[in-house]
Coordinates of C-alpha atoms in Angstrom, one line a residue:
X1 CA 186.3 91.9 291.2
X2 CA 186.2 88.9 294.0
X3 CA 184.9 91.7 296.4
X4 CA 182.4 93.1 293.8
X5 CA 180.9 89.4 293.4
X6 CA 181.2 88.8 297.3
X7 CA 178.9 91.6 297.8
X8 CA 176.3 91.3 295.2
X9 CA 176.1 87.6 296.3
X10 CA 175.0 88.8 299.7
X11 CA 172.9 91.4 298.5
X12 CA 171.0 89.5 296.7
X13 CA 170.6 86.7 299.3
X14 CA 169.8 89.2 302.3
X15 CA 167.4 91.3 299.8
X16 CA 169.4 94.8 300.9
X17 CA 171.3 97.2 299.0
X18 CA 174.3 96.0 297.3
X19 CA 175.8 99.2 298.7
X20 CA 175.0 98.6 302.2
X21 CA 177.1 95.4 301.6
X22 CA 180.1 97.6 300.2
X23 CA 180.2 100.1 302.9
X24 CA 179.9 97.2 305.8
X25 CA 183.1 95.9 303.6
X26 CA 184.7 99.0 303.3
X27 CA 184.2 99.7 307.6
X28 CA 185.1 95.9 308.3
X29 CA 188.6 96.8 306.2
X30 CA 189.0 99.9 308.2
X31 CA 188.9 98.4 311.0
X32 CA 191.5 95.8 310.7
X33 CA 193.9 98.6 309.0
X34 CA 193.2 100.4 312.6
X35 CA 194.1 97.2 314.5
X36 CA 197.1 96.9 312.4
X37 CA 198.2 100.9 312.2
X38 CA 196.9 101.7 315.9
X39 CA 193.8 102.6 316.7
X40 CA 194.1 106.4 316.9
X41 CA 195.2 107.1 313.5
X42 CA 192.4 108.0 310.8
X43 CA 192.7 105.1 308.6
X44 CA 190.3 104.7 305.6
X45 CA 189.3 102.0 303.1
X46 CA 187.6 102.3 299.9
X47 CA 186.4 99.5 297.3
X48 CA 186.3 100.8 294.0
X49 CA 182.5 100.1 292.5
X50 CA 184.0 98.9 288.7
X51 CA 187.5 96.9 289.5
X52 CA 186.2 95.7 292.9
X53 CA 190.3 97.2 293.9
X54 CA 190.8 98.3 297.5
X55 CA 192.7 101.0 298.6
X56 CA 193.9 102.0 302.1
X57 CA 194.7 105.5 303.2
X58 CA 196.1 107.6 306.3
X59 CA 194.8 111.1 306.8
X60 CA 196.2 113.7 308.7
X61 CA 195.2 117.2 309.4
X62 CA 197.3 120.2 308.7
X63 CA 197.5 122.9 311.7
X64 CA 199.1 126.0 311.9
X65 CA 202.7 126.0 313.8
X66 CA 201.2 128.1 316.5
X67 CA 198.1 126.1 317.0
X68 CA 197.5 123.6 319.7
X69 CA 197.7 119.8 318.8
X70 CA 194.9 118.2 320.1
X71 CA 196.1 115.0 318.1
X72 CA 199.6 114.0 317.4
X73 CA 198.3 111.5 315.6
X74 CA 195.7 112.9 313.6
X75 CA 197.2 116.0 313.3
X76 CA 200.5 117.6 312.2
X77 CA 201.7 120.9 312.2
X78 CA 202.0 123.2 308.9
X79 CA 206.4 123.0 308.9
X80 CA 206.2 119.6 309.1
X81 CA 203.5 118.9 306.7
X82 CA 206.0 120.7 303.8
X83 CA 208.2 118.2 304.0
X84 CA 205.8 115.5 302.6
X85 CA 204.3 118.2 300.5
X86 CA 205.8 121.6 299.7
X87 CA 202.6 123.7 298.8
X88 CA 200.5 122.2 302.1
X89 CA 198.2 124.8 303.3
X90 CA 196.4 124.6 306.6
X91 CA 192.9 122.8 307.0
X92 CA 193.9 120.2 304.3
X93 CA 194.7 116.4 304.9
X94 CA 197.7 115.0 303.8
X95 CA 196.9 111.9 302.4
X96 CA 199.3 108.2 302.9
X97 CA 198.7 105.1 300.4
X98 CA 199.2 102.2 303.0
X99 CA 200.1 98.8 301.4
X100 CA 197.8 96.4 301.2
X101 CA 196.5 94.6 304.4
X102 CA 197.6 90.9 304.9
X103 CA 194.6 89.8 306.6
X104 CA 195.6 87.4 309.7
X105 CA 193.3 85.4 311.5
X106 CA 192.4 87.7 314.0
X107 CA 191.5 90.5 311.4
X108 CA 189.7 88.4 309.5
X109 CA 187.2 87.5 311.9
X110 CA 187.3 91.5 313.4
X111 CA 186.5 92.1 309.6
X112 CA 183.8 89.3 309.0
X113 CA 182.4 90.5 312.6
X114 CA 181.4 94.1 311.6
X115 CA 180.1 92.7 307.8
X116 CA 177.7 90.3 309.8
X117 CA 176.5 93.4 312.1
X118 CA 176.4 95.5 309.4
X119 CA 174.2 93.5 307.2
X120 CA 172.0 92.3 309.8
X121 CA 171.2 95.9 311.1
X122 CA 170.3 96.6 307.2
X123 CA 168.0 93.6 307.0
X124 CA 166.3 94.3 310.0
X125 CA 165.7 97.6 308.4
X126 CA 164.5 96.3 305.2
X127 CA 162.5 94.2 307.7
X128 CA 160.7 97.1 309.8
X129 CA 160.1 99.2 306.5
X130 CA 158.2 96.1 304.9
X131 CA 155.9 95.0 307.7
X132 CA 155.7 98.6 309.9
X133 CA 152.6 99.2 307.8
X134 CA 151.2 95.9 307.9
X135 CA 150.1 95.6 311.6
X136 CA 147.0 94.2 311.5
X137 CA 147.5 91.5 309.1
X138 CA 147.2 87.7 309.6
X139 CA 150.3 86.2 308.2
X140 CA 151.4 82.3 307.4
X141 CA 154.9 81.2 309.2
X142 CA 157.2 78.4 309.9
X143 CA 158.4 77.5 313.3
X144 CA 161.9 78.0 314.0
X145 CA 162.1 77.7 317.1
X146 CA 160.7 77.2 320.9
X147 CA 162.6 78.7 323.8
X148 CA 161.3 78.8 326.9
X149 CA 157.4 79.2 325.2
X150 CA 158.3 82.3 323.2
X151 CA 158.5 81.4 319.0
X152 CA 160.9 82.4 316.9
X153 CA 158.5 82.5 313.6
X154 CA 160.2 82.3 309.8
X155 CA 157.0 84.6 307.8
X156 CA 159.5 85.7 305.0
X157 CA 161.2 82.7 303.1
X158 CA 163.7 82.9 305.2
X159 CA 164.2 86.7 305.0
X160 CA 162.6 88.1 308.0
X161 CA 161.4 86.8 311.5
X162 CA 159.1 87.2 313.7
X163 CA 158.3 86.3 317.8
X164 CA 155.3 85.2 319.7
X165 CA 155.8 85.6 323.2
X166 CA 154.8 82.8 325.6
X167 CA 151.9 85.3 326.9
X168 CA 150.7 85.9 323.3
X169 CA 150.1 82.3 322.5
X170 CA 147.0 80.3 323.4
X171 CA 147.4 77.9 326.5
X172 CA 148.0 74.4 326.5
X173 CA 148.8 74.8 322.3
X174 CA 151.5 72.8 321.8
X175 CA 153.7 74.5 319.0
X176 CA 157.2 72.5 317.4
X177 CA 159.7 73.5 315.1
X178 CA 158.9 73.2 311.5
X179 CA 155.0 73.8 312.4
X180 CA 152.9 76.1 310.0
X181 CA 151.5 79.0 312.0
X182 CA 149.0 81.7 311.4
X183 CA 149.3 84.7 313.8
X184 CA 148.3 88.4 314.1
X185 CA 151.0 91.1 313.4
X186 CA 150.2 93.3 316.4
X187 CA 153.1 95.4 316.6
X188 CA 156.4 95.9 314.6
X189 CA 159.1 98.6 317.0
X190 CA 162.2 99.6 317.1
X191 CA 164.3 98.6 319.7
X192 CA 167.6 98.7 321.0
X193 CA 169.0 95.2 319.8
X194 CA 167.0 96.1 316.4
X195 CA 163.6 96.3 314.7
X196 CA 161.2 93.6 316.2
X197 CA 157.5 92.0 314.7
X198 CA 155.6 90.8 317.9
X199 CA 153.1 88.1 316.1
X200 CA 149.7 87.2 318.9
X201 CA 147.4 84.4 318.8
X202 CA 145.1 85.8 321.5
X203 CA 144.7 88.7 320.3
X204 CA 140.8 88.8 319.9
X205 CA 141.4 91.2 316.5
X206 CA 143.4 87.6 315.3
X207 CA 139.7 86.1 316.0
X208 CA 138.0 88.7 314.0
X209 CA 140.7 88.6 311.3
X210 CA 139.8 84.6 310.6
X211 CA 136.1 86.1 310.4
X212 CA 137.0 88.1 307.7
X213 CA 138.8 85.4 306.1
X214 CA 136.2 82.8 306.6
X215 CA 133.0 85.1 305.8
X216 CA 132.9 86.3 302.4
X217 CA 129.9 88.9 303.7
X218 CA 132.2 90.2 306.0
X219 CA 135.0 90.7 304.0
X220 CA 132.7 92.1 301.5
X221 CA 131.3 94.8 304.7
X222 CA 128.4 93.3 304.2
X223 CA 128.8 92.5 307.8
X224 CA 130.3 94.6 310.6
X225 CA 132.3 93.4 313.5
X226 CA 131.3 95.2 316.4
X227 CA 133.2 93.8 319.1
X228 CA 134.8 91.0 320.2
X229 CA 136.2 89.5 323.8
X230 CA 138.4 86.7 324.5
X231 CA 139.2 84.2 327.0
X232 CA 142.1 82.6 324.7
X233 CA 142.0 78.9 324.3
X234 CA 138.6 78.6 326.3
X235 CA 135.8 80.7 325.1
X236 CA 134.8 84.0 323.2
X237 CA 131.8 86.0 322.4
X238 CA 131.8 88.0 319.2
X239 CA 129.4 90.6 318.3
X240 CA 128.0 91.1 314.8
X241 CA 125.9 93.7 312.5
X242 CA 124.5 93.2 309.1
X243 CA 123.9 96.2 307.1
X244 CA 122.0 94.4 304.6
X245 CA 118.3 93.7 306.4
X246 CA 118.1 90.4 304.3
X247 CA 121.4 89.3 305.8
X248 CA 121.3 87.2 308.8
X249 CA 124.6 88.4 310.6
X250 CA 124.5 85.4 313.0
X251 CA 123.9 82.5 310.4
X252 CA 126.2 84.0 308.2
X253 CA 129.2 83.5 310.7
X254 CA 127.9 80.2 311.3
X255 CA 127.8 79.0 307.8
X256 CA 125.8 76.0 306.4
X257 CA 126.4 73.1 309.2
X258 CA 128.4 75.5 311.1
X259 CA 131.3 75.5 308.8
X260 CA 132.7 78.8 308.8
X261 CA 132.5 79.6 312.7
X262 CA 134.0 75.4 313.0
X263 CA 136.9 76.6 310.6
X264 CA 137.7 79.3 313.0
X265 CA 137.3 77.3 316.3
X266 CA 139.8 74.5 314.8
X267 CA 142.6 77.0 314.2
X268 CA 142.0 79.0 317.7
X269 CA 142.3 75.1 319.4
X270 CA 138.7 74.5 319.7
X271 CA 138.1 77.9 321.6
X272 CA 134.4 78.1 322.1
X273 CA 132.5 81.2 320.2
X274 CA 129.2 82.9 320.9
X275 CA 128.0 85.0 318.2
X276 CA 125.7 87.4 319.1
X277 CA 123.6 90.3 316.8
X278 CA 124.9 93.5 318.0
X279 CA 122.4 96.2 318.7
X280 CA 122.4 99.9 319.7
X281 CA 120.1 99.6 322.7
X282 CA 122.6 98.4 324.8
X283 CA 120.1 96.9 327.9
X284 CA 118.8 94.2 325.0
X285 CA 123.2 94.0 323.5
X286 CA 124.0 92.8 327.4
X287 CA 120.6 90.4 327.4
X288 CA 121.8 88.6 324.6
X289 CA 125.7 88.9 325.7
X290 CA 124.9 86.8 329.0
X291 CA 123.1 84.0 327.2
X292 CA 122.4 81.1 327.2
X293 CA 121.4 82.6 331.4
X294 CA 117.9 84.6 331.4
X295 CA 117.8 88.1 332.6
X296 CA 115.3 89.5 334.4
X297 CA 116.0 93.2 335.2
X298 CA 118.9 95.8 334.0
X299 CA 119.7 98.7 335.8
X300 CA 122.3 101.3 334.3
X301 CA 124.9 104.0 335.7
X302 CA 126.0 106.0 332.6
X303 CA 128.3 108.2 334.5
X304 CA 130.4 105.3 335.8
X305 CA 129.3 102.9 332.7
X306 CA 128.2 100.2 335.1
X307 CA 125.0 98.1 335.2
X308 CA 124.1 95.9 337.6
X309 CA 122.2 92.6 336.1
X310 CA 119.4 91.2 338.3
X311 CA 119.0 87.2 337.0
X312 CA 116.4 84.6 338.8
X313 CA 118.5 82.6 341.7
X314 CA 118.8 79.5 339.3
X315 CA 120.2 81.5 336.7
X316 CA 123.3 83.2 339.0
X317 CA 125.6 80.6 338.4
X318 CA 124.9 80.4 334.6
X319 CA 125.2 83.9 334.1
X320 CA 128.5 84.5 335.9
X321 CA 129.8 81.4 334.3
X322 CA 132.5 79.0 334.9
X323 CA 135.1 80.8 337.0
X324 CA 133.3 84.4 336.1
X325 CA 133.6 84.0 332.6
X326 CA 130.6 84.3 330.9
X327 CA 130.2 87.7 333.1
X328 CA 133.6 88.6 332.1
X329 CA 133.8 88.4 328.8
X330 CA 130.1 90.1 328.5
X331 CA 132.0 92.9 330.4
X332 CA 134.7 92.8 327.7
X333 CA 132.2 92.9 324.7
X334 CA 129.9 95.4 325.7
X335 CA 132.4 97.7 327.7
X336 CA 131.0 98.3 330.5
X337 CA 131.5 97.0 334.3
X338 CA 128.3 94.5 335.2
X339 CA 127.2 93.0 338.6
X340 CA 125.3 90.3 338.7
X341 CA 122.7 89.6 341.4
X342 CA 119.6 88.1 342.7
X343 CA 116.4 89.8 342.6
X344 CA 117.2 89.2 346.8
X345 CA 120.3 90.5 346.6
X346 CA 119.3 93.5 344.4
X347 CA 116.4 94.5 346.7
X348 CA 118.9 94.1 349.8
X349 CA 121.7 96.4 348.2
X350 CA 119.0 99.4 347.3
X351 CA 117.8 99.4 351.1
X352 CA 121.1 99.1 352.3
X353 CA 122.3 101.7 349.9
X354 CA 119.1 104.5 350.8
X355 CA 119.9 103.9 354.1
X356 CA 123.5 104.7 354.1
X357 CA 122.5 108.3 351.4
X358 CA 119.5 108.7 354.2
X359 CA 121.9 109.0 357.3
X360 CA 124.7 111.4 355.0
X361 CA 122.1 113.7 354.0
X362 CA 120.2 114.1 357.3
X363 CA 123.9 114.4 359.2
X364 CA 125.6 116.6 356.6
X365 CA 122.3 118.7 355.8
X366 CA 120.3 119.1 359.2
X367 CA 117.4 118.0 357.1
X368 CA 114.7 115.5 358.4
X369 CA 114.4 111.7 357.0
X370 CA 111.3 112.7 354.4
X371 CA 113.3 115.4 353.2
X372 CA 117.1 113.2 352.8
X373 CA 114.8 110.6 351.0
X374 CA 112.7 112.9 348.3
X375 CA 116.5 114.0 347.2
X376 CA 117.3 110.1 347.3
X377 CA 114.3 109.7 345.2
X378 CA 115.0 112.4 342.9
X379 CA 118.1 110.4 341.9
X380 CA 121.0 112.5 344.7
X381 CA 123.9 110.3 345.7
X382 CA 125.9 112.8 347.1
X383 CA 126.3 116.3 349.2
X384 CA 128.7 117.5 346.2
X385 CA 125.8 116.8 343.6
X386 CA 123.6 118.7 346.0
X387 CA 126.2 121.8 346.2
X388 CA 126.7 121.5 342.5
X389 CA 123.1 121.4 341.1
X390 CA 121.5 125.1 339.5
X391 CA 118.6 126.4 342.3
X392 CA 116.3 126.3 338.9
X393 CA 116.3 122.1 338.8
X394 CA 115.8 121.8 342.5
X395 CA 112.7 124.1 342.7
X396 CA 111.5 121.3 340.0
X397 CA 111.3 119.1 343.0
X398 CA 107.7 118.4 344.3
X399 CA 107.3 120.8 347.6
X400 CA 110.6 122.7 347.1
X401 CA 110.5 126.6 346.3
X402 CA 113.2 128.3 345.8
X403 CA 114.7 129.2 349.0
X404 CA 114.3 125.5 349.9
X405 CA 116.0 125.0 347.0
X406 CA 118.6 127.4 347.6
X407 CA 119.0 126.5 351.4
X408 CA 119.9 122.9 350.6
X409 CA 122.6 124.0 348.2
X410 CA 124.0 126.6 350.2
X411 CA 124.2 123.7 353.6
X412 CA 125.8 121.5 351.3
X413 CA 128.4 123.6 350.5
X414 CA 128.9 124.6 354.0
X415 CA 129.8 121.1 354.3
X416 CA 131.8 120.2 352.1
X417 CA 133.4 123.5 353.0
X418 CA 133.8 122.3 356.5
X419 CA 135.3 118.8 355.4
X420 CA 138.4 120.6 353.1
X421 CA 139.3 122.4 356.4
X422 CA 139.2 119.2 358.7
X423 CA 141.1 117.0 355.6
X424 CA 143.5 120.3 356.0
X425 CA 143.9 119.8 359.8
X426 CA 143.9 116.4 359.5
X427 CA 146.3 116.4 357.1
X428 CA 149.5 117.6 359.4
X429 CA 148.2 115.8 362.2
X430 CA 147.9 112.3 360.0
X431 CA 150.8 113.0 358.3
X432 CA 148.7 113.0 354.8
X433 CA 151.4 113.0 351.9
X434 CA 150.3 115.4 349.2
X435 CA 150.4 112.5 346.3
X436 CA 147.0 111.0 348.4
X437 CA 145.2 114.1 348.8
X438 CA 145.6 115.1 344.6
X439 CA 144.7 111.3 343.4
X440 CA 141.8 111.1 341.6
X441 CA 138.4 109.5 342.9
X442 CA 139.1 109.9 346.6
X443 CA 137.0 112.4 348.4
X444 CA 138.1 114.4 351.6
X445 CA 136.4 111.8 354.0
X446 CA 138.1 108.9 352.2
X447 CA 141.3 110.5 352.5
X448 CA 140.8 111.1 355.9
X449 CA 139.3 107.2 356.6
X450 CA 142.7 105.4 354.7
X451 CA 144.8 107.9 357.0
X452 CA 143.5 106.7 360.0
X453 CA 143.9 103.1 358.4
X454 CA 147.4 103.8 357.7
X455 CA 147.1 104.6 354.4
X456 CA 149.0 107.9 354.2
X457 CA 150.3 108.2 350.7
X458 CA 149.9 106.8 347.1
X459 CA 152.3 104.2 347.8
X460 CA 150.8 103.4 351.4
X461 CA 147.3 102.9 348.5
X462 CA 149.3 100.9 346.1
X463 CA 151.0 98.3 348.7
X464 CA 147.3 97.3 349.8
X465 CA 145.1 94.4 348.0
X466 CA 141.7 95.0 346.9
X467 CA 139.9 93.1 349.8
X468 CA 142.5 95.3 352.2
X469 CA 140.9 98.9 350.9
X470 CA 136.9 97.1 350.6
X471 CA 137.5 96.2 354.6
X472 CA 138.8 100.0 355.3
X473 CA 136.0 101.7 353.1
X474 CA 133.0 99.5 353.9
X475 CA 131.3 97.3 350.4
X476 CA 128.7 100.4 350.5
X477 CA 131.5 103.1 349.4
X478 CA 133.7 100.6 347.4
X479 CA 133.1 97.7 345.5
X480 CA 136.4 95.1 345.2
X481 CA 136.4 95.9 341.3
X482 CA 136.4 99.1 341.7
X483 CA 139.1 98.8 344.6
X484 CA 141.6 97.1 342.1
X485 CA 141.3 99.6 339.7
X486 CA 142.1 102.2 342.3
X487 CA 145.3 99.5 343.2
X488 CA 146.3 99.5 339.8
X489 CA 146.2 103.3 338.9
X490 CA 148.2 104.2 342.5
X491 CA 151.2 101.8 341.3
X492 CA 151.2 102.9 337.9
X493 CA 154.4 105.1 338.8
X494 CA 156.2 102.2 340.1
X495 CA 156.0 100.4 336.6
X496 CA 157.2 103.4 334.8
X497 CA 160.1 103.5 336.8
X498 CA 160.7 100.1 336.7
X499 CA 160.4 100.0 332.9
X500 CA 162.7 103.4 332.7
X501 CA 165.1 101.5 335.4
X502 CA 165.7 98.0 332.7
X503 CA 166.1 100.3 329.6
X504 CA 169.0 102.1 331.3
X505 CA 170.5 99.0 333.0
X506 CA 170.2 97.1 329.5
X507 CA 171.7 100.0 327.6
X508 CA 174.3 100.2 330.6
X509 CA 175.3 96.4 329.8
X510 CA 174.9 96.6 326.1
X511 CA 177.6 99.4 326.7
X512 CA 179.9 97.6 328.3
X513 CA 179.9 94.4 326.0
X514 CA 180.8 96.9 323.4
X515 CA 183.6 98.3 325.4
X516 CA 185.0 94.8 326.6
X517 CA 184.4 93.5 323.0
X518 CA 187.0 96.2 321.2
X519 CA 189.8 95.8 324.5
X520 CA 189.7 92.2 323.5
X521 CA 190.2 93.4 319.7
X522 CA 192.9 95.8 320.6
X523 CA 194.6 93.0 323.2
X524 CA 194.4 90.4 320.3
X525 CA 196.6 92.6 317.9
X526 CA 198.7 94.3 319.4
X527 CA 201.5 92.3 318.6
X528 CA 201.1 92.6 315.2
X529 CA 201.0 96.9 315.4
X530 CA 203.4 98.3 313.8
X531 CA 204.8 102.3 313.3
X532 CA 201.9 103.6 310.0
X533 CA 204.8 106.1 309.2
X534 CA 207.3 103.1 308.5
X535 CA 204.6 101.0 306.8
X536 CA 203.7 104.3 304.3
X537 CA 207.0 105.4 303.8
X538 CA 207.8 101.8 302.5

């Protein structure tokens, strides 16, 4: 009954199956009968669920005299077999009481070992089936621990824990053991040393989340939150949307004296929070997402969802912020890339621009400069748009008919013609590697420009830094944003690999713990092995 008691004791303290606890037992018993017996014989241990009695037995398979014994151990042929039991019959086990094990010191702890593992692998379990649904979720936690700025997080009495990495928690927030801690559940996995709940306190849903909490209207959906974007532990901008016209989104967040947004700023370490009333006309969202800086002009590219922001010369340096962050996180909120400029610099960059669209189309097209600039005008950036564009819409240019129309079309895909078949030449000569010639957003002449840069494959792209690739493409074809994005989607192989490359060198040493834990095991007792077949028969 002792072992009944054992187990319901830790059942109940662990919160898992009482027969989780039995089985774990029942393995942990086999085990040391194995380390006893020898380790190839089929040794197996059962508790009894009423009397809490354990039982130890030997099993060995009956094979027919003719057969081949795979396992002299395990197995034993069907003459032999009638010996022990006169009316054996092949494929059944002949079954050995062993006496009961005297648990040495070494057993003990093999046996208390496996009970441990066992019931921690059950509560983690228990652990990813409670909280895999509740991703999302702010929860309350006690600090257990600090290592090296990742916290180990008690948020179940002591029943289940939780870690915030060091990257996940705000800068320059000093957190100590036995703190209380509010953090966003952001993702509960499984993997390979167990189930695992990553907690964040930058996340900017955690943000929102204390909205909800502090807000009754928005917890209520009176209120929408639209969008939010963080710069944790310095500033954020939140964007809001009442549904109710009498509702003020804005002063609702704020609260009376600014008490609810002041609640939310205390717990996120006095991280600074614009609110802002969302709105579908997205020129007047961005306006109001660059305050407190003016904006004069707003100029949008829908295909490539950038805008460029022209702001009064006093205003640049308030509307790109501290460091770029008031651009930045406007960026963040609204979703879009944005340049801000002068009204200078903005008139500069359109001439500079026309003139560069100017000299491709008269080059590429044998057309005159009145000609390259009406298709400027009529909104034309490149020869491919040219090629690709129905006869019907360019006769709808002032002065074109349609074999104008069709003339220009049929030039421009003449040239571009003529540019796959100098990329192709070009290509053995350079030495192009296919990877650079099939990677998305480079054209035939860019291909051909980073070749005779050096640039000759997508890792040749991915070893170069953003100002590196502006220089070799000129600021007209490539902007440095742009450029790192490029960077980053080139060495996106490299961190698969890598990534692939730890899991199997992980696994690979989790292997071999395993394998140098049970030599130890089998080292440790095999002194006290003796023959099973002496032990039985006694």
């Amino acid at each position: 009954m002792e072992m009944l008691q054992v187990a319901d004791t830790v059942a109940r303290e662990k919160n898992i199956d009482r027969e989780i606890v039995l089985e774990a037992m029942e393995e942990a018993i086999q085990k040391a009968g194995r380390s006893k017996y020898g380790h190839d014989h089929d040794i197996r241990a059962e508790i009894n669920r009423k009397s809490g009695i354990i039982s130890m037995k030997r099993y060995r398979e009956v094979v027919a005299d003719d057969a081949e014994i795979e396992d002299e151990v395990q197995q034993i042929p069907l003459s032999l077999a009638k010996r022990d039991k006169k009316d054996a019959v092949v494929g059944e086990f002949l079954i050995d009481e062993l006496p009961p094990l005297d648990f040495g010191r070494i057993a003990a702890q093999t046996a208390k070992q496996v009970i441990v593992q066992k019931v921690r692998e059950a509560e983690r379990a228990r652990q990813f089936l409670e909280f895999k649904d509740r991703v999302g979720e702010v929860i309350n936690g006690v600090i257990k621990r600090v290592e090296y700025g990742n916290v180990t997080v008690d948020i179940g009495g002591g029943r289940a824990e939780a870690i915030i990495r060091r990257e996940e928690c705000i800068p320059r927030e000093h957190l100590k053991t036995g703190d209380r801690v509010r953090a966003y559940i952001h993702d509960v996995r499984e993997e390979q040393r167990g189930p695992q709940i990553f907690l964040s306190r930058t996340h900017p849903d955690f943000m929102a989340m204390l909205f909800t909490q502090e807000v009754p209207e928005i917890y209520d959906g009176m209120i929408e939150i639209k969008a939010v974007a963080r710069d944790p532990g310095s500033r954020a901008k939140i964007a809001v949307q009442s549904r109710d016209g009498s509702v003020d989104p804005v002063g609702a967040c704020v609260g009376m004296r600014g008490s609810r947004v002041q609640a939310v700023v205390n717990e996120l370490q006095g991280e600074k929070i614009d609110i802002i009333n969302w709105t579908e006309d997205l020129g007047s969202f961005i306006i109001s997402a660059l305050q407190p800086a003016e904006v004069a002009k707003v100029v949008m590219d829908e295909d490539k969802k950038r805008m460029d922001v022209v702001v009064p010369e006093e205003q640049l340096s308030l509307a790109i912020g501290r460091r770029g962050q008031n651009v930045r996180l406007a960026s963040m909120l609204v979703g879009w890339d944005i340049d801000v400029m002068t009204e200078e610099e903005e008139t500069n960059r359109r001439v500079e621009e026309s003139k560069h669209r100017t000299e491709l189309f008269i080059n590429s097209l044998d057309i005159d400069e009145m000609i390259a600039q009406l298709l400027i005008a009529e909104g034309f950036s490149t020869v491919r748009e040219i090629a690709e564009t129905p006869v019907e819409e360019m006769t709808e240019i002032e002065g074109f008919d349609e074999e104008i129309g069709q003339e220009l079309i049929n030039r421009a895909q003449a040239w571009i013609d003529e540019q796959a078949k100098i990329l192709e030449t070009k290509k053995s000569e350079l030495g192009i590697k296919d990877d650079l010639m099939e990677f998305e957003g480079l054209t035939p002449e860019i291909v051909i420009k980073l070749a005779e840069n050096d640039v000759k494959s997508r890792d040749d792209l991915a070893d170069l830094a953003a100002d590196e690739l502006v220089e070799i493409l000129g600021e007209d074809v490539i902007k440095e944003r742009d450029a790192e994005k490029m960077i980053m989607k080139a060495r996106e192989h490299w961190f698969a690999e890598e990534d692939a490359q730890k899991a199997k060198e992980l696994e690979a040493a989790e292997a071999d713990a395993n394998n140098d834990n049970g030599d130890a095991a089998v080292a440790e007792n095999a002194p006290a092995q003796t023959d099973v077949k002496a032990a039985s028969n006694a």
